[in-house]
Amino acid sequence: MAENRKIVQFPESNRERRRLLLKNEDPRLRISAILASASGWLFTLSLVMFLISNYRLFLPDSLQRIVGYLAAGLQTTSSDAATIEYASGSMSDAELFGGGLAYVDSDTLYVSKPNGIHQLAYQLSYSDPVVEASDSLVLVYDRGGDGAALANALTPVCEIETDAGILSGTIGENGGFVLVTDDSGYKSAVSVYNNSGKRLFRWQASQYYILSAALAPDGNHLAALCFEQNGVELESRLVLWRIGRQQADPPEPELEYELGPALGFEARFLSSSTVAVMTDRGAYLIDRRGELIGSYEVSSNDLIGYAFCDRGILVATSAYQGTARAEVRLLALNGTVSEEPIYIPSEIQHLSAAGGVFAALTNEGVRVYSVSAWHELWSDNTVTGARGLRMDPSGAAYVLYGNECRIFRR
């Protein structure tokens, strides 16, 4: 005997199905239908916003580059992965960026990978371009000129013109950047911009010359290393501001810390609350309350070089121990100085640090050390005739030559 069944035809139209679900007696089905509809609209809105903000990626030149990257990636060999050839055959300044190198020649910013991929070629009209890099963006500015630009690995992000010549610049972890300029009527000035090129802060100094400035990792604090001339002596100081609060005109600093008769080189935030300062008289760690965490004073005649790292400041000085030509000590974040130095048997040409490693480029090769274990990891005596060195946190040494960058690993 056949069983009688009631057959309900499911609507073919999506609109009709949604209408039935929204009117269903089961509240769980109604909520599910509402959430599904909202998710669809949010996805559509996100896609539209992405296309608007990244429209440059879909221009013919960008699409052609992406196809080139895929083709070059398929052809990568182990032999070419140890070298980055400069796109124009020359380089004036470079920084590590995105697993490769961001570098400039006389008029173009490039981003290139070790496997022969040239990701970006951004033409500039700068006479003396300088490169700074964060994890996600590259800052290039014209030292002595009035131009600066931000770019990611594939396309330019923004470009600005300043009112005065640029003396120096740095980029923060959040993509914001700082420019020190030679403003007319003032000794110098410092400006902070966000990652869209909008100026957020400006301080024009009538009393101080600004040597270096840096943003904190959170982007909310600015440090400027300044000096003023009293007769024949230079008096340096560190000046700190809070960015983002309603500011007076001129803005009032949160803190001024006297460094005494020294010529400052560079200031950098090692954390959002600690600033590292390097001068010709030594290294200093200062917190945002104006307290000295620690210092390592040296003779200006003995100072060879320095490098900031995750654990503090590495300071290289002349050595007077046996056959050693130089020694390196660490001023750690807790304010202590390493009891035993690392002795280096040959003359240091360049010092670079990243993560927990640092390296010394010497006239006899490159030597790589662990900061935490405080001993040599490896060395390579075939490295000769190099122009510079950039260390990767993995321990790879990117050695800069006139027409290429060679990558050396343990």
Coordinates of C-alpha atoms in Angstrom, one line a residue:
M1 CA 0.0 0.0 0.0
A2 CA 1.5 3.3 -1.1
E3 CA 2.3 5.7 1.7
N4 CA 0.8 9.2 1.3
R5 CA 3.3 12.0 1.6
K6 CA 3.0 15.7 1.4
I7 CA 5.5 17.2 -1.0
V8 CA 6.6 20.8 -0.6
Q9 CA 8.3 22.4 -3.5
F10 CA 11.4 24.5 -2.4
P11 CA 11.4 27.9 -4.1
E12 CA 14.0 28.3 -6.9
S13 CA 14.4 32.1 -6.3
N14 CA 17.0 33.2 -3.7
R15 CA 14.8 36.1 -2.8
E16 CA 11.8 33.9 -2.1
R17 CA 14.0 31.4 0.0
R18 CA 15.2 34.4 2.1
R19 CA 11.7 35.6 2.6
L20 CA 10.5 32.2 3.8
L21 CA 13.5 31.9 6.2
L22 CA 12.9 35.3 7.6
K23 CA 9.2 34.5 8.3
N24 CA 10.0 31.0 9.7
E25 CA 8.5 30.1 13.1
D26 CA 11.9 28.8 14.3
P27 CA 13.8 31.9 15.7
R28 CA 17.1 30.1 15.0
L29 CA 16.4 30.0 11.3
R30 CA 15.4 33.6 11.3
I31 CA 18.6 34.7 13.1
S32 CA 20.7 32.6 10.7
A33 CA 19.1 34.2 7.7
I34 CA 19.7 37.7 9.1
L35 CA 23.4 36.9 9.9
A36 CA 23.9 35.4 6.4
S37 CA 22.5 38.5 4.8
A38 CA 24.5 40.8 6.9
S39 CA 27.7 38.9 6.2
G40 CA 27.1 39.1 2.5
W41 CA 26.7 42.9 2.6
L42 CA 29.8 43.3 4.8
F43 CA 31.9 41.2 2.4
T44 CA 30.6 43.3 -0.5
L45 CA 31.4 46.6 1.3
S46 CA 34.9 45.3 2.3
L47 CA 35.6 44.3 -1.3
V48 CA 34.5 47.7 -2.6
M49 CA 36.7 49.5 0.0
F50 CA 39.7 47.3 -0.8
L51 CA 39.3 48.0 -4.6
I52 CA 39.1 51.8 -3.9
S53 CA 42.1 52.0 -1.6
N54 CA 44.3 49.6 -3.7
Y55 CA 43.2 50.6 -7.2
R56 CA 46.8 51.0 -8.3
L57 CA 47.3 47.2 -8.0
F58 CA 44.9 46.8 -11.0
L59 CA 46.5 49.3 -13.3
P60 CA 48.1 47.7 -16.4
D61 CA 51.7 48.3 -15.1
S62 CA 50.9 46.6 -11.8
L63 CA 49.2 43.6 -13.4
Q64 CA 52.2 43.2 -15.7
R65 CA 54.6 43.2 -12.7
I66 CA 52.5 40.6 -10.8
V67 CA 52.6 38.3 -13.8
G68 CA 56.4 38.9 -14.0
Y69 CA 56.7 38.0 -10.3
L70 CA 54.9 34.7 -10.8
A71 CA 57.0 33.8 -13.8
A72 CA 60.2 34.6 -12.1
G73 CA 59.2 32.7 -9.0
L74 CA 58.7 29.6 -11.1
Q75 CA 62.2 30.0 -12.4
T76 CA 64.0 30.5 -9.1
T77 CA 67.1 28.4 -8.5
S78 CA 69.3 28.0 -5.5
S79 CA 72.2 29.8 -7.2
D80 CA 70.4 33.1 -7.8
A81 CA 68.6 33.1 -4.4
A82 CA 71.9 34.3 -2.7
T83 CA 72.1 37.5 -4.7
I84 CA 70.0 40.6 -5.3
E85 CA 71.1 42.4 -8.5
Y86 CA 70.3 46.1 -8.5
A87 CA 67.8 46.8 -11.3
S88 CA 69.8 49.8 -12.6
G89 CA 73.2 48.3 -11.8
S90 CA 73.9 50.8 -9.0
M91 CA 72.7 51.8 -5.5
S92 CA 73.2 54.8 -3.2
D93 CA 71.2 53.7 -0.1
A94 CA 69.4 50.5 0.9
E95 CA 67.5 48.8 3.7
L96 CA 66.1 45.3 4.2
F97 CA 62.4 45.2 3.4
G98 CA 59.8 42.4 3.0
G99 CA 62.3 39.5 2.6
G100 CA 64.3 41.5 0.1
L101 CA 65.9 44.9 -0.3
A102 CA 64.5 48.5 -0.7
Y103 CA 67.1 50.6 -2.4
V104 CA 67.6 53.8 -4.4
D105 CA 69.9 54.9 -7.2
S106 CA 70.1 58.4 -8.5
D107 CA 66.4 58.8 -9.3
T108 CA 64.4 55.6 -8.6
L109 CA 63.2 53.6 -5.6
Y110 CA 63.3 49.8 -6.1
V111 CA 62.1 46.9 -4.1
S112 CA 63.7 43.6 -5.2
K113 CA 63.7 40.0 -4.0
P114 CA 66.7 37.6 -3.8
N115 CA 65.3 35.4 -6.7
G116 CA 65.6 38.2 -9.3
I117 CA 62.1 39.7 -8.9
H118 CA 62.0 43.5 -9.1
Q119 CA 58.7 44.3 -7.3
L120 CA 58.7 48.1 -7.5
A121 CA 60.3 50.8 -9.6
Y122 CA 59.1 54.2 -8.4
Q123 CA 60.7 57.1 -10.2
L124 CA 61.7 60.1 -8.1
S125 CA 63.2 63.5 -8.8
Y126 CA 65.5 63.5 -5.7
S127 CA 69.1 64.6 -5.8
D128 CA 70.2 62.8 -2.6
P129 CA 67.6 60.0 -1.7
V130 CA 67.7 58.2 1.6
V131 CA 65.8 55.0 2.4
E132 CA 64.2 54.0 5.8
A133 CA 62.0 50.9 6.2
S134 CA 59.5 49.5 8.6
D135 CA 57.9 46.0 8.4
S136 CA 55.2 47.2 6.0
L137 CA 56.3 50.5 4.4
V138 CA 59.3 52.2 2.9
L139 CA 60.1 55.9 3.5
V140 CA 62.4 57.6 0.9
Y141 CA 63.3 61.3 1.3
D142 CA 65.5 63.8 -0.5
R143 CA 68.2 64.9 1.9
G144 CA 68.7 68.6 1.3
G145 CA 65.6 68.7 -0.8
D146 CA 61.8 69.0 -0.1
G147 CA 60.4 65.7 -1.2
A148 CA 59.4 62.5 0.7
A149 CA 57.4 59.5 -0.2
L150 CA 55.9 56.3 1.2
A151 CA 55.6 53.0 -0.7
N152 CA 54.7 49.4 0.0
A153 CA 56.2 46.4 -1.8
L154 CA 54.2 46.9 -4.9
T155 CA 53.0 50.5 -5.2
P156 CA 53.5 54.1 -4.0
V157 CA 51.3 55.1 -1.0
C158 CA 51.7 58.9 -0.8
E159 CA 54.2 61.7 -1.6
I160 CA 54.6 65.0 0.2
E161 CA 56.6 68.2 -0.2
T162 CA 58.0 70.1 2.8
D163 CA 58.3 73.8 3.3
A164 CA 62.1 73.5 3.9
G165 CA 65.1 71.3 3.2
I166 CA 65.0 67.9 4.8
L167 CA 67.9 67.1 7.2
S168 CA 66.9 63.6 8.3
G169 CA 64.0 61.2 8.5
T170 CA 62.8 58.0 10.2
I171 CA 59.8 55.7 9.9
G172 CA 57.8 54.2 12.8
E173 CA 56.5 50.7 13.2
N174 CA 52.9 51.9 12.4
G175 CA 54.0 53.5 9.1
G176 CA 54.0 57.0 10.5
F177 CA 57.2 59.0 9.8
V178 CA 59.2 61.9 11.1
L179 CA 61.1 64.5 9.1
V180 CA 63.6 67.0 10.5
T181 CA 63.8 70.2 8.4
D182 CA 65.8 73.4 8.1
D183 CA 63.0 75.9 8.5
S184 CA 63.6 79.5 7.7
G185 CA 63.6 81.7 10.8
Y186 CA 64.3 78.7 13.1
K187 CA 67.3 76.6 13.8
S188 CA 65.4 73.5 12.8
A189 CA 62.0 71.8 13.0
V190 CA 60.5 68.4 13.4
S191 CA 57.2 67.1 11.9
V192 CA 55.3 63.9 12.3
Y193 CA 53.1 62.5 9.5
N194 CA 50.7 59.5 9.4
N195 CA 50.9 56.7 6.8
S196 CA 48.7 58.7 4.5
G197 CA 51.0 61.8 4.5
K198 CA 48.9 64.0 6.8
R199 CA 50.9 66.1 9.2
L200 CA 49.9 65.4 12.8
F201 CA 52.6 67.4 14.7
R202 CA 55.2 70.1 14.2
W203 CA 57.7 71.8 16.4
Q204 CA 59.8 74.6 15.2
A205 CA 62.9 75.1 17.4
S206 CA 64.3 78.6 17.8
Q207 CA 66.8 77.5 20.4
Y208 CA 68.0 74.0 19.4
Y209 CA 69.4 72.2 16.4
I210 CA 67.6 68.9 16.0
L211 CA 70.0 66.0 15.1
S212 CA 67.7 63.0 15.2
A213 CA 64.1 62.2 15.9
A214 CA 62.1 59.0 16.3
L215 CA 58.6 57.7 16.9
A216 CA 57.6 55.3 19.6
P217 CA 56.3 51.8 18.5
D218 CA 52.8 52.9 19.5
G219 CA 53.1 56.0 17.4
N220 CA 52.0 58.2 20.3
H221 CA 55.3 59.6 21.4
L222 CA 58.1 61.5 19.7
A223 CA 61.7 61.9 20.8
A224 CA 64.1 64.5 19.4
L225 CA 67.8 64.6 20.1
C226 CA 68.9 68.3 20.1
F227 CA 71.8 70.5 21.0
E228 CA 72.5 74.2 21.6
Q229 CA 75.8 76.0 21.5
N230 CA 77.0 77.8 24.6
G231 CA 80.1 79.6 23.6
V232 CA 82.5 76.9 22.3
E233 CA 80.7 74.0 24.0
L234 CA 77.7 72.0 22.8
E235 CA 75.0 71.1 25.2
S236 CA 72.8 68.1 24.1
R237 CA 69.4 67.2 25.4
L238 CA 66.6 64.7 24.7
V239 CA 63.1 66.2 24.2
L240 CA 59.9 64.1 24.4
W241 CA 56.4 64.9 23.3
R242 CA 53.0 63.2 23.4
I243 CA 51.4 63.0 20.0
G244 CA 47.7 63.1 19.5
R245 CA 46.7 65.2 22.5
Q246 CA 45.3 68.7 22.0
Q247 CA 48.5 70.7 21.7
A248 CA 49.5 74.2 22.5
D249 CA 51.1 76.5 19.9
P250 CA 54.0 76.0 20.1
P251 CA 53.6 72.5 21.6
E252 CA 54.9 71.9 25.1
P253 CA 57.2 68.9 25.6
E254 CA 56.5 66.3 28.2
L255 CA 60.1 66.0 29.2
E256 CA 63.6 67.5 28.6
Y257 CA 66.6 65.5 29.7
E258 CA 70.0 67.1 29.8
L259 CA 72.8 65.0 28.3
G260 CA 75.6 67.5 29.0
P261 CA 78.5 68.5 26.7
A262 CA 78.2 65.8 24.1
L263 CA 77.4 65.7 20.4
G264 CA 74.4 63.5 19.8
F265 CA 74.3 61.0 16.9
E266 CA 70.9 59.3 17.1
A267 CA 67.9 58.6 19.3
R268 CA 65.6 55.6 19.0
F269 CA 62.7 54.1 21.0
L270 CA 63.6 50.5 22.1
S271 CA 60.1 50.3 23.5
S272 CA 57.2 52.6 24.0
S273 CA 58.7 53.7 27.4
T274 CA 62.4 53.6 26.8
V275 CA 64.6 55.8 24.5
A276 CA 68.1 54.9 23.5
V277 CA 70.5 57.7 22.8
M278 CA 74.0 57.6 21.2
T279 CA 76.4 60.4 21.5
D280 CA 80.2 60.9 21.0
R281 CA 80.6 60.5 24.7
G282 CA 78.7 57.2 25.1
A283 CA 75.3 55.5 25.1
Y284 CA 72.3 56.3 27.4
L285 CA 68.9 54.6 28.2
I286 CA 66.2 57.0 29.4
D287 CA 62.6 56.3 30.3
R288 CA 59.7 58.6 29.6
R289 CA 59.7 59.8 33.2
G290 CA 63.1 61.3 32.7
E291 CA 65.0 58.7 34.7
L292 CA 68.4 57.4 33.5
I293 CA 68.1 53.6 33.3
G294 CA 71.8 53.1 32.5
S295 CA 74.7 54.5 30.6
Y296 CA 78.0 53.5 29.0
E297 CA 80.5 56.3 28.7
V298 CA 83.4 56.1 26.3
S299 CA 86.1 58.4 24.9
S300 CA 85.1 60.1 21.7
N301 CA 88.6 59.2 20.3
D302 CA 88.0 55.5 20.9
L303 CA 84.4 55.3 19.6
I304 CA 84.2 53.3 16.4
G305 CA 80.5 52.6 15.8
Y306 CA 77.2 51.6 17.4
A307 CA 74.1 49.6 16.5
F308 CA 70.6 49.5 18.2
C309 CA 69.2 46.0 18.8
D310 CA 66.2 44.4 20.6
R311 CA 68.3 44.1 23.8
G312 CA 69.9 47.6 23.9
I313 CA 72.7 49.4 22.3
L314 CA 75.9 47.8 21.0
V315 CA 78.9 50.1 21.2
A316 CA 82.2 49.4 19.4
T317 CA 85.4 51.0 20.6
S318 CA 89.1 50.6 20.1
A319 CA 90.6 47.6 21.9
Y320 CA 93.8 47.5 24.0
Q321 CA 93.9 43.8 24.6
G322 CA 96.4 41.6 22.8
T323 CA 95.9 41.5 19.0
A324 CA 92.3 42.7 19.1
R325 CA 91.6 45.8 17.1
A326 CA 88.1 46.5 18.5
E327 CA 85.8 45.5 21.2
V328 CA 82.0 45.5 21.4
R329 CA 79.9 45.9 24.6
L330 CA 76.2 45.9 25.2
L331 CA 74.3 48.5 27.2
A332 CA 71.3 46.3 28.0
L333 CA 67.6 47.3 28.5
N334 CA 68.0 46.9 32.2
G335 CA 70.8 49.4 32.3
T336 CA 73.7 47.0 32.8
V337 CA 76.8 46.9 30.6
S338 CA 78.2 43.5 29.5
E339 CA 81.1 42.6 31.8
E340 CA 83.2 41.0 29.1
P341 CA 83.5 42.6 25.7
I342 CA 83.5 40.7 22.4
Y343 CA 87.0 41.2 20.9
I344 CA 87.3 41.6 17.1
P345 CA 90.7 41.0 15.6
S346 CA 90.4 43.3 12.6
E347 CA 89.3 46.9 11.9
I348 CA 85.5 47.4 11.9
Q349 CA 84.1 49.0 8.8
H350 CA 80.4 48.6 9.6
L351 CA 78.2 47.3 12.5
S352 CA 74.7 46.1 12.0
A353 CA 72.2 44.4 14.3
A354 CA 68.7 42.8 14.0
G355 CA 66.7 40.7 16.4
G356 CA 69.1 38.8 18.6
V357 CA 72.1 38.9 16.3
F358 CA 74.7 41.5 15.2
A359 CA 77.6 41.5 12.7
A360 CA 80.8 43.3 12.1
L361 CA 82.0 43.9 8.6
T362 CA 85.8 44.2 8.7
N363 CA 88.6 44.4 6.3
E364 CA 89.0 40.6 6.7
G365 CA 85.4 39.5 6.2
V366 CA 82.1 39.4 8.1
R367 CA 81.7 38.1 11.6
V368 CA 78.2 37.3 13.1
Y369 CA 77.5 37.1 16.8
S370 CA 74.6 36.2 19.1
V371 CA 73.6 39.0 21.5
S372 CA 71.9 36.7 24.0
A373 CA 74.7 34.0 24.1
W374 CA 77.4 36.7 23.6
H375 CA 79.6 34.6 21.3
E376 CA 80.5 34.3 17.6
L377 CA 78.0 32.2 15.5
W378 CA 79.9 32.2 12.2
S379 CA 82.2 34.1 10.0
D380 CA 83.1 34.4 6.3
N381 CA 86.5 35.6 5.1
T382 CA 85.5 35.8 1.5
V383 CA 83.6 39.0 2.0
T384 CA 85.9 41.7 0.7
G385 CA 85.4 45.1 -1.0
A386 CA 81.9 45.6 0.4
R387 CA 80.2 49.0 0.8
G388 CA 77.9 48.1 3.7
L389 CA 76.1 45.5 5.7
R390 CA 72.5 44.9 6.7
M391 CA 71.6 42.1 9.2
D392 CA 68.4 40.0 9.0
P393 CA 66.9 38.7 12.3
S394 CA 67.3 35.2 11.0
G395 CA 71.1 35.7 11.1
A396 CA 71.6 36.2 7.4
A397 CA 74.1 39.0 6.4
Y398 CA 73.1 41.1 3.4
V399 CA 76.4 42.5 2.2
L400 CA 76.1 45.5 -0.1
Y401 CA 78.4 45.9 -3.1
G402 CA 78.5 48.5 -5.9
N403 CA 76.3 46.5 -8.3
E404 CA 74.6 43.8 -6.2
C405 CA 73.8 42.6 -2.7
R406 CA 75.1 39.2 -1.7
I407 CA 73.4 37.2 1.0
F408 CA 75.6 35.1 3.4
R409 CA 74.3 32.6 5.8
R410 CA 75.7 30.2 8.4

